[in-house]
XYZ file of C-alpha atoms in Angstrom:
578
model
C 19.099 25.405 -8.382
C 17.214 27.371 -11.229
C 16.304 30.849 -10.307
C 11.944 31.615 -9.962
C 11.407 33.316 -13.656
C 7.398 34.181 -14.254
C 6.170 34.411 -17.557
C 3.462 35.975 -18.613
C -0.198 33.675 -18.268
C -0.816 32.997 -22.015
C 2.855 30.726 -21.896
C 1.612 29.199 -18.603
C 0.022 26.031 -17.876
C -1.903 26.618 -14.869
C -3.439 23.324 -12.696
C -6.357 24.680 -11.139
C -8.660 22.729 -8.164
C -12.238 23.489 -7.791
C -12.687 24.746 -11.652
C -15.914 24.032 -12.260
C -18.085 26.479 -9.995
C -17.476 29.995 -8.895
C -14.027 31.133 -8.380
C -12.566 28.590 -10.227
C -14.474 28.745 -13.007
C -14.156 32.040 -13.359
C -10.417 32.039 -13.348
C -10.246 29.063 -15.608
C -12.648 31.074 -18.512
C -10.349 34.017 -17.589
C -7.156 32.020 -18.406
C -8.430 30.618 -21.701
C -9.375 33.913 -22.746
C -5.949 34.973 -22.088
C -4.161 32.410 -23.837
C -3.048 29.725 -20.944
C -3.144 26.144 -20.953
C -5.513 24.609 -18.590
C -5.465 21.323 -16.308
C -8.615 21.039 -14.222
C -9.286 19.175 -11.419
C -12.444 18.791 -9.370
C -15.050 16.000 -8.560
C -17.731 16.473 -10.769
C -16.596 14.659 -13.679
C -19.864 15.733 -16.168
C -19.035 19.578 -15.283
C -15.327 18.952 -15.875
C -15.991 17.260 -19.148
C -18.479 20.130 -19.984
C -15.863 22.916 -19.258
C -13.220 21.215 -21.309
C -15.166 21.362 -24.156
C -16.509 24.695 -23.664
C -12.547 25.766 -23.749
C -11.286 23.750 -26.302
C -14.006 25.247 -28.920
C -12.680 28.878 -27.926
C -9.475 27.375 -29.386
C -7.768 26.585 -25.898
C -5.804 23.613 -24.402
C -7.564 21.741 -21.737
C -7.403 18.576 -20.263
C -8.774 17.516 -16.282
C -8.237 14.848 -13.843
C -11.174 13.630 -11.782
C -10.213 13.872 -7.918
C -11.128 14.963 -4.366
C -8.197 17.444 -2.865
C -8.907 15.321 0.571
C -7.028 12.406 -1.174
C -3.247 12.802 -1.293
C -2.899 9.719 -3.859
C -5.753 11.089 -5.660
C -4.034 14.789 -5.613
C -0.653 13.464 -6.482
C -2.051 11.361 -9.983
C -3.634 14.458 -10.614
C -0.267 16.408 -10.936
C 1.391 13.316 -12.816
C -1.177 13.327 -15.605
C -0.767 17.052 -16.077
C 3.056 16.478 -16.270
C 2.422 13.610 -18.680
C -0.227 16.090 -21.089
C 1.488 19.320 -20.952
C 5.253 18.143 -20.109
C 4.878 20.340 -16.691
C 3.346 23.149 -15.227
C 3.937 26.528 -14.144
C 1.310 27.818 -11.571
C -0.542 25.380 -9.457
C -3.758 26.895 -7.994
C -5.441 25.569 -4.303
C -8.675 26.493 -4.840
C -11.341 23.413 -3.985
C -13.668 24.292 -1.113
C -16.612 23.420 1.420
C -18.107 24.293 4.284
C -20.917 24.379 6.372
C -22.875 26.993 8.132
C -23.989 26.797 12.090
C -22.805 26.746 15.485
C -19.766 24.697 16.337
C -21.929 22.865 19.115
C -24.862 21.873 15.968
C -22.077 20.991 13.628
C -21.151 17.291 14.115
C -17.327 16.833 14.475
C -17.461 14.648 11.225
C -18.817 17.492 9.507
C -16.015 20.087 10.973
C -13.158 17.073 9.744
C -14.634 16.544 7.105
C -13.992 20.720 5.785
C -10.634 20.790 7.182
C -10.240 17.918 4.917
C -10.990 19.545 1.880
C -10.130 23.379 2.637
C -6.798 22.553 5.046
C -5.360 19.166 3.838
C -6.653 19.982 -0.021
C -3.862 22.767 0.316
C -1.347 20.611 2.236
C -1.614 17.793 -0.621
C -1.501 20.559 -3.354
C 1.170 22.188 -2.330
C 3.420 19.295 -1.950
C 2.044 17.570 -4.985
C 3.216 20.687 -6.882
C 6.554 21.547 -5.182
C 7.840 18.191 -6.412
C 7.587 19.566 -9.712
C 8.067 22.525 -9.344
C 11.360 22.989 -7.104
C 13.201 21.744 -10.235
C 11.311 24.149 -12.953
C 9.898 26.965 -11.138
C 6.960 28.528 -11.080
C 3.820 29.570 -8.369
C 1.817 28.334 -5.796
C -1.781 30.355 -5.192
C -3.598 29.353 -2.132
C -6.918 30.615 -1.902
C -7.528 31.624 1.573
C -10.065 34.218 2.744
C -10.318 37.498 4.634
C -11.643 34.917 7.502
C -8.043 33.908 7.701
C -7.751 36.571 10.199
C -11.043 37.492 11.881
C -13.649 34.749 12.664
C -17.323 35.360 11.992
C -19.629 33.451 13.992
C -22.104 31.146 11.685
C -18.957 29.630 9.935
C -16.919 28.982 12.879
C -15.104 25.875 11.330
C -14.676 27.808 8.051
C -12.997 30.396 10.157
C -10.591 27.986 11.578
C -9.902 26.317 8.868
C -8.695 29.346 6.234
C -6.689 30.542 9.571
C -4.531 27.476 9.233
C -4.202 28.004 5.774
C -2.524 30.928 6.042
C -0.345 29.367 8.738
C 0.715 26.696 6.616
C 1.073 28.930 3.865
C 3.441 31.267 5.403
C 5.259 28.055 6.476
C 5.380 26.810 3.294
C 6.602 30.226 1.928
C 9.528 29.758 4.082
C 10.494 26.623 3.963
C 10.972 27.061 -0.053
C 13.032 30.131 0.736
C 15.239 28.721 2.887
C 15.908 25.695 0.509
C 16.450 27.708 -2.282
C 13.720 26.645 -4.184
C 12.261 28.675 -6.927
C 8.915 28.564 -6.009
C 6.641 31.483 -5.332
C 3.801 31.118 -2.643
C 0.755 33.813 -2.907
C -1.884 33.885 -0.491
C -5.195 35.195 -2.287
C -8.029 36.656 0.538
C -10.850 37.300 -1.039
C -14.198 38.893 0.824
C -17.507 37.781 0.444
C -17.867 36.520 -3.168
C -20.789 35.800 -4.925
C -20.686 32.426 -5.884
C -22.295 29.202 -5.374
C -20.364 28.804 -1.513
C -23.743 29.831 0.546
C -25.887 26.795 -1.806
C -23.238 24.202 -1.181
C -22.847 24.856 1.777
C -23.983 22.286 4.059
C -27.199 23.902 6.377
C -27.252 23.341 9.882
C -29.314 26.336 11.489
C -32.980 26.926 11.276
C -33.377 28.970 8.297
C -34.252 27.576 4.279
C -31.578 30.212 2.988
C -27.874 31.171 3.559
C -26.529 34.080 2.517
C -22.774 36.015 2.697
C -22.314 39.313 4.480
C -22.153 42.370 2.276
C -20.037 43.978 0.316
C -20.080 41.192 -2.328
C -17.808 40.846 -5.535
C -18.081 39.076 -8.336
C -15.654 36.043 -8.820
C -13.917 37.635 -11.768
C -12.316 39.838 -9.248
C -10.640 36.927 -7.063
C -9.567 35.271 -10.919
C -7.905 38.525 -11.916
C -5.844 38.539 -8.712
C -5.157 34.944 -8.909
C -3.757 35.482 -12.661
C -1.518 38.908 -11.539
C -0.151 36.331 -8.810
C 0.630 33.417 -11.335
C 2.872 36.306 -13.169
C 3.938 38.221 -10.269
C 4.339 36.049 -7.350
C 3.213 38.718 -4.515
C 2.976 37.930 -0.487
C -0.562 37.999 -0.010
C -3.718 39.499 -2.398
C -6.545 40.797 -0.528
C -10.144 41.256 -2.575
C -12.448 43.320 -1.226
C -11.841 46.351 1.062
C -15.135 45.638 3.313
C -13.636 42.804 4.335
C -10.355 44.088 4.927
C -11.731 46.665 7.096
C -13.475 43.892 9.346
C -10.017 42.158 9.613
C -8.548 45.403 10.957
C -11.546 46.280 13.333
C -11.354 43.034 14.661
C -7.168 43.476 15.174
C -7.627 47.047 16.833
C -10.931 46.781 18.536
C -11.491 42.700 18.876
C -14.186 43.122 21.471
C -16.585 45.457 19.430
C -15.950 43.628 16.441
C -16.932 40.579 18.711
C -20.089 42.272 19.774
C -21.129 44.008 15.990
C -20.911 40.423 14.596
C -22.632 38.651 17.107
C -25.401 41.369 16.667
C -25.646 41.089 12.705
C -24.074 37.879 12.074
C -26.947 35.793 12.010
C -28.958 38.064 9.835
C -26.514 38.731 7.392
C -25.888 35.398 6.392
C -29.227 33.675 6.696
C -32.020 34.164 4.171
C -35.506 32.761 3.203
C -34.714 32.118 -0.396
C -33.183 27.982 -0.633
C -31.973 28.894 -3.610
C -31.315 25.610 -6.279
C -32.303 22.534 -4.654
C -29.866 20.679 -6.610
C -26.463 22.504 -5.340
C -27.232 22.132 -1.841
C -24.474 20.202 0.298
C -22.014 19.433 -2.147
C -19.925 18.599 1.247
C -19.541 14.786 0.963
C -20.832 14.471 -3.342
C -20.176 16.605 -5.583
C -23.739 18.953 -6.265
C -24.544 20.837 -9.775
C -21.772 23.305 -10.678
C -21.048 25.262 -13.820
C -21.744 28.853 -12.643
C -19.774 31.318 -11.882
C -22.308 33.013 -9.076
C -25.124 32.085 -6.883
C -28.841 31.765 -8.082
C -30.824 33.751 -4.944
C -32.938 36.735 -6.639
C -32.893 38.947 -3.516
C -29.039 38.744 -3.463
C -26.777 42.375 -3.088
C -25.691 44.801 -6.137
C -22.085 42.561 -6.833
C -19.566 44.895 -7.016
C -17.145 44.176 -10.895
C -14.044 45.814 -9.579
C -12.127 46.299 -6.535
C -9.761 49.594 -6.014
C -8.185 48.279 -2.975
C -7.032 45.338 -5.246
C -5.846 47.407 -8.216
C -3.964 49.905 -5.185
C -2.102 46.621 -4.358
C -1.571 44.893 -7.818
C -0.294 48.422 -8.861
C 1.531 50.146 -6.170
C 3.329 53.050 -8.168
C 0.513 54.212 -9.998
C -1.708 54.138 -6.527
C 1.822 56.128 -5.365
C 1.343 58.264 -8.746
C -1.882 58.682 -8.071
C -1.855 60.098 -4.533
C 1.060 62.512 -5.490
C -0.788 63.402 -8.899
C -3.540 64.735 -6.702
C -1.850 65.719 -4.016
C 0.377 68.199 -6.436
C -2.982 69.353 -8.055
C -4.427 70.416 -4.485
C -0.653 72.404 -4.017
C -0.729 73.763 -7.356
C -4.442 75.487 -7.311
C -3.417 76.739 -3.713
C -0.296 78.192 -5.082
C -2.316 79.305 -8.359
C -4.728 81.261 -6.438
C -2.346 83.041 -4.349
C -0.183 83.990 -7.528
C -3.588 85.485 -8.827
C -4.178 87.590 -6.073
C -0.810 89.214 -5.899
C -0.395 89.368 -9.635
C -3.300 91.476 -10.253
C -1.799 94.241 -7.354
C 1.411 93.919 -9.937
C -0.564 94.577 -12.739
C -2.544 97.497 -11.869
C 1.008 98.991 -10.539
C 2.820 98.510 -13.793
C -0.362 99.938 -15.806
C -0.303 102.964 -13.277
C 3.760 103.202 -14.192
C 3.367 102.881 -17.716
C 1.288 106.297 -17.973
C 3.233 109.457 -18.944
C 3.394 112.863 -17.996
C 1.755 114.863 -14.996
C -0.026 111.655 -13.927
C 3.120 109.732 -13.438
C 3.755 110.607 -9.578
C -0.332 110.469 -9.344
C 0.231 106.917 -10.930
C 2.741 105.688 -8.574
C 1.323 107.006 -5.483
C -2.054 105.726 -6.337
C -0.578 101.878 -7.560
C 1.573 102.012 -4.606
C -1.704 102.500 -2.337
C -3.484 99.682 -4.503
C -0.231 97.612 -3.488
C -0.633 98.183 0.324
C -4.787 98.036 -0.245
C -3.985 94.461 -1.970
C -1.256 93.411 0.916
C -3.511 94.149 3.623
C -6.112 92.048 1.709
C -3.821 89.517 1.280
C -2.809 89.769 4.820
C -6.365 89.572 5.837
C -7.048 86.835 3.981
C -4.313 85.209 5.514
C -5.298 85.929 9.099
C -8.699 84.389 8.044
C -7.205 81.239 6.589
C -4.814 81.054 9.748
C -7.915 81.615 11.775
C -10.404 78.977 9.529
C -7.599 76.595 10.243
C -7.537 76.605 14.291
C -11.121 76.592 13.949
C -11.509 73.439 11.663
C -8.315 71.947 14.198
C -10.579 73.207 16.721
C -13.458 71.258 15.536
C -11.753 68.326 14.598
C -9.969 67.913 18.082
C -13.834 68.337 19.574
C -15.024 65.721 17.315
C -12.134 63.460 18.374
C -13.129 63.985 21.980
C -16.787 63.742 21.135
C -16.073 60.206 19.398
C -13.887 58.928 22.245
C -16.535 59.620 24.733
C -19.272 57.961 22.364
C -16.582 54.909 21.801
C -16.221 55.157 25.715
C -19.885 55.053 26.283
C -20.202 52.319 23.578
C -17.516 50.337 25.094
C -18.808 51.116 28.701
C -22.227 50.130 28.173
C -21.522 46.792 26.016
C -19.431 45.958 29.026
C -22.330 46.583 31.265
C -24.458 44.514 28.951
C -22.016 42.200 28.541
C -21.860 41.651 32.566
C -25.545 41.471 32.600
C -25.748 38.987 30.179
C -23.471 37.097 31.945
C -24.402 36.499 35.158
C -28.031 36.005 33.294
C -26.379 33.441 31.483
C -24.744 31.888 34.934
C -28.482 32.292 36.886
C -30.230 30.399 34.064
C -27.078 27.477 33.666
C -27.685 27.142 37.572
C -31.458 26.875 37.251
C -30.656 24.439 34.470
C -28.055 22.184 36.360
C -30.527 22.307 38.713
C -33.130 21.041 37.015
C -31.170 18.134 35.220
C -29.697 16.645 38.797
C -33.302 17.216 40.137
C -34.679 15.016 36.381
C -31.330 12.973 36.482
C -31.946 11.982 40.709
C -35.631 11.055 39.294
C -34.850 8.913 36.208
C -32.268 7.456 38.518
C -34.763 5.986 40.938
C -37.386 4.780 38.086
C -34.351 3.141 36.706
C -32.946 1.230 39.883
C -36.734 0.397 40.483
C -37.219 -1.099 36.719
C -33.849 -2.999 37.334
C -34.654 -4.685 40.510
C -38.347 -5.291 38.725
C -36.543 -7.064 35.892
C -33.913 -9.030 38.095
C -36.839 -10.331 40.222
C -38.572 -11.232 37.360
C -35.579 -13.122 36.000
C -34.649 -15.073 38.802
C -37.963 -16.120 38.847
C -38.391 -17.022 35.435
C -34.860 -18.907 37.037
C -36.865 -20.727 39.510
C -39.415 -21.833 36.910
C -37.074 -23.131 34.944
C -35.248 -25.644 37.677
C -38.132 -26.384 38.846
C -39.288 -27.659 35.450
C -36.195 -29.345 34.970
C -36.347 -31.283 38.014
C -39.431 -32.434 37.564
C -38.156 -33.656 34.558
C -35.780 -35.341 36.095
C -38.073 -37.388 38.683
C -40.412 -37.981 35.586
C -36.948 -39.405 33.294
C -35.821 -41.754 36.826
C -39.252 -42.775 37.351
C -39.988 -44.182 33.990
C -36.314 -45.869 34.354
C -37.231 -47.397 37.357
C -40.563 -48.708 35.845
C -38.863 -50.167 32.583
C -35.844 -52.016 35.396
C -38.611 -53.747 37.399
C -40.679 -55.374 34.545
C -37.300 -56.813 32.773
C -36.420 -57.987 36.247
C -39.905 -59.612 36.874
C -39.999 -61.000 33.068
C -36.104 -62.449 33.909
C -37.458 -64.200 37.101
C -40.429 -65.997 35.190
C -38.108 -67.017 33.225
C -35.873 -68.212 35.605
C -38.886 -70.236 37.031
C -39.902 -71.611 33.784
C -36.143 -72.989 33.446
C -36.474 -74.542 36.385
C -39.453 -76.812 36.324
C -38.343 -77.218 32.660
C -35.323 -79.134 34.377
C -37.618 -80.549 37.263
C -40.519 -82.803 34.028
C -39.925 -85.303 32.422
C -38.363 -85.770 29.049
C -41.716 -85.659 27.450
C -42.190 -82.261 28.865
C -38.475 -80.755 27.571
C -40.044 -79.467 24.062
C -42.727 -78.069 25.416
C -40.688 -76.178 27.900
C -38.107 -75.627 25.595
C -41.102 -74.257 23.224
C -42.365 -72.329 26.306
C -38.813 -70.851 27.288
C -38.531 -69.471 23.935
C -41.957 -67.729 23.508
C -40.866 -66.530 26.813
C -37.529 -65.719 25.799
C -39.270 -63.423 22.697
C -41.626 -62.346 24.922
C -38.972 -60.563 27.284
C -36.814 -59.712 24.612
C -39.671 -57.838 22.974
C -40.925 -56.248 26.234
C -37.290 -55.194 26.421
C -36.731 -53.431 23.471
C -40.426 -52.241 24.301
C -39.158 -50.652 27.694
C -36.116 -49.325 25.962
C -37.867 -47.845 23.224
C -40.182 -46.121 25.524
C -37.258 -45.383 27.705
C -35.486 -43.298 24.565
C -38.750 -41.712 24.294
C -39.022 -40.552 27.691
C -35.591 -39.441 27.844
C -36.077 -37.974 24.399
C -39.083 -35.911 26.034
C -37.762 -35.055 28.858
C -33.915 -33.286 26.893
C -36.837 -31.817 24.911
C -38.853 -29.801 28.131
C -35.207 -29.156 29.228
C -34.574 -27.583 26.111
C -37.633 -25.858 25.745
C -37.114 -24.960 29.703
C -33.528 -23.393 29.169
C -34.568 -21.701 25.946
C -37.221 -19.923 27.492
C -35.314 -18.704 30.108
C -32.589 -17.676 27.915
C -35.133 -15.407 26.305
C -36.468 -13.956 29.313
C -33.040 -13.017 30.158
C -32.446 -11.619 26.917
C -35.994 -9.804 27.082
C -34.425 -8.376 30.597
C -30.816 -7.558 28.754
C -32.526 -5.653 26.181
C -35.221 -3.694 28.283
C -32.595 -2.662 30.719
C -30.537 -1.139 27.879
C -32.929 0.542 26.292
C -33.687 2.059 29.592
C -30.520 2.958 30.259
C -30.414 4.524 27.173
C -33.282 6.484 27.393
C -31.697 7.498 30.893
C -28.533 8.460 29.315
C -29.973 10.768 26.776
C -32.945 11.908 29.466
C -29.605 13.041 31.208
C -27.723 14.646 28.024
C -30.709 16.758 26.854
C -31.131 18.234 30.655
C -27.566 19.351 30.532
């Protein structure tokens, strides 16, 4: 199994997801500059086209796959054409997102899927995608995460969840590799609130035209310049930002104030009035307009260019260097000072020696009274350094006790508040419950009474409808039982006829004969006669059945569809109470 060897970015080739807005873009531009090979992927196929240009005419090799990170197939062609462009790659970068803003009770579940999606199985399929590669040749996995990965803030509650599983899965990932003896590095990049185009693609679901991200805010060049340190350097975790590194560790020691300072400024922080661009907003489901690097609101905060806390942890030793470099300055102009004040008691003592003559023992006794004047000075001054020093303890400790007792009194009265609130919250979801059985009991009985209303009305329409029918039916028997009793009464003429026929003479014969067979035509046509009129009659009467049974079907689909649209109206009558 190769070892994990990092070379520097410009011999890189670096696949990067969501390159053409914010972050990504940011790092990609950063990466040309620097001399790396690019292979972009995102959705927006114009914008990707557009960027690959833009690089390739600053003399850089780019190429881009069109694809959503949701799609494992899609994620895994991705990685094959890179192979098949650049023979391989060396750092693989997770970096598509999207989100929405809101409650978790206004969000609709499709919605919250539909992020994890993108910001938890976009890293899965990445990951994978690029271990196949890269477990043979080596290299690094970045997953962008976010300082949300380990303290929620309310407004972006799916977010939240969803960059917390990240850095589950990322850690497990991390693991895994080591364990197989893979050469693969696996960095998790936090960045704070970054100003970029996240709050305008966001998908909106509170009651505000604007969204907004909590100050501090840094400029996206920051998160690419720890992305490209961990493509050469391969390091645990990267956090951007220290204001958002000191939420995460408020929220670790002190997890119910943190709970209570974000649910007091969460809402305004992130919400604004400016929409900013129509044309990026929701880029959730479709890709929106892209191509910047940070967002378009005018009233936005001062963005912050660098990031010390970053540089401290990209740079350890000289942050170490640093701290001792001014720590030994502090020593040294301590020690300097106190060299100065005994050094000029030595001096005047070796001037006072240095005279000749009479004033020799004068000399001596008076430098060796400047000595003692100058060691009781310096012991003074020690005393009052000694004493300055139990007095700042002094303070200090009374500070510490002053600020418990505030954070006591804080924590005391937010509890108090906190009860307060709660069995306010209790009273009004009893008055509530209340008041939805009372509407529910209500809606109930209009809707049993609007049922038995429409199942009278049906078996009515019932009634009708055999009623009709056998009516019908005497009409249809009726008319048969006319038609039967002329043929029979034409057959019995004729059977008379037939007889005195054979009673005349044989001069008589033809005209009976004649006579029989006008008859004969005569009942044959008032046969057909009766049977036509009988197919008519029965004709009519299938047709009133017909018309009879489709009516009532009708009215009992009339019934079917008023009683669901009742019960629907009930249903949701009873959802909106609760």
């Amino acid at each position: 199994m190769p070892k994990l060897h990092l070379k520097p970015v410009r011999d890189q080739v670096i696949v990067l997801t969501g390159a053409t807005s914010g972050i990504g873009l940011a790092t990609a531009r950063m990466a040309a500059e620097r001399g790396a090979s690019l292979f972009l992927v995102a959705r927006n196929e114009d914008a990707l086209r557009s960027l690959r240009d833009e690089l390739r005419a600053r003399g850089g090799r780019t190429e881009y796959a069109v694809a959503d990170v949701a799609d494992a197939e899609a994620v895994e062609a991705a990685a094959q054409k890179a192979i098949e462009v650049f023979g391989g790659f060396d750092t693989w970068v997770n970096n598509a997102g999207g989100s929405m803003y809101g409650t978790v009770e206004d969000t609709p579940l499709a919605d919250q899927r539909r992020a994890f999606d993108v910001l938890y199985w976009g890293v899965v399929n990445g990951t994978q995608a690029a271990a196949k590669h890269l477990k043979r040749r080596g290299g690094v996995i970045v997953n962008v995460g976010s300082v949300l990965s380990d303290r929620t803030i309310a407004l972006q509650g799916t977010y939240s969840a969803a960059k917390h599983a990240v850095k589950g899965i990322t850690d497990t990932f991390r693991m895994e590799y080591e364990s197989a003896g893979y050469p693969i590095g696996v960095t998790l990049v936090k960045p704070s609130s970054i100003d970029t185009l996240f709050p305008e693609h966001s998908r909106n679901h509170t009651d505000t035209p604007g969204l907004s991200l909590p100050p501090p805010t840094y400029h996206p060049r920051v998160v690419g310049k720890a992305i490209l340190h961990a493509a050469e350097h391969a390091p645990r975790t990267l956090v951007v930002g220290m204001g958002g590194y000191a939420i995460s560790l408020l929220g670790n020691h002190f997890p119910r104030l943190t709970d209570l300072l974000m649910e007091a400024t969460a809402s305004k922080a992130q919400t604004r009035k400016d929409p900013g661009r129509k044309d990026r907003h929701d880029n959730l489901y479709e890709p929106r307009a892209d191509l910047a690097e940070t967002g378009s609101y005018k009233d936005k905060p001062m963005t912050r260019r660098t990031s010390y806390f970053l540089e401290a942890q990209m740079h350890p030793l000289g942050a170490t260097g640093i701290l001792f470099g001014v720590g030994a300055l502090v020593l040294g102009v301590s020690l300097g000072l106190r060299h100065q004040r005994r050094s000029r008691a030595a001096r005047l003592l070796e001037q006072a020696q240095s005279q000749s003559g009479s004033l020799g023992n004068r000399a001596r006794r008076l430098g060796g009274r400047l000595l003692s004047d100058h060691e009781d000075d310096l012991r003074n001054l020690r005393n009052s350094v000694r004493k300055g020093g139990r007095q700042l303890v002094s303070q200090a400790s009374d500070r510490a006790e002053q600020g418990q007792s505030l954070l006591a009194s804080l924590f005391g009265s937010a509890q108090a508040e906190a009860k307060r609130e709660h069995k306010r919250a209790w009273s009004l979801f009893g008055q509530a419950r209340d008041e939805a059985q009372d509407r529910a009991r209500g809606l109930r009985g209009g809707a049993n009474s609007l049922l038995a209303r429409l199942r009278e009305e049906v078996e009515e329409l019932t009634d009708r409808a055999q009623e009709n029918s056998g009516r019908a039916r005497k009409e249809a028997h009726s008319l048969f039982g006319r038609a039967r009793h002329s043929v029979d009464d034409l057959a019995e003429r004729l059977q008379e006829v037939r007889s005195q026929a054979r009673g005349s003479a044989a001069d008589w014969r033809d005209r009976a004969g004649s006579q029989a067979q006008e008859l004969n035509d005569q009942a044959k046509g008032l046969f057909r006669r009766a049977r036509h009129d009988t197919s008519d009659l029965r004709k009519q009467a299938r047709g009133t059945l017909d018309t009879l049974r489709d009516e009532a079907a009708d009215y009992a689909d009339y019934a079917r569809k008023r009683g669901g649209s009742l019960l629907g109206d009930l249903l949701r009558g009873l959802r909106r109470s609760a």
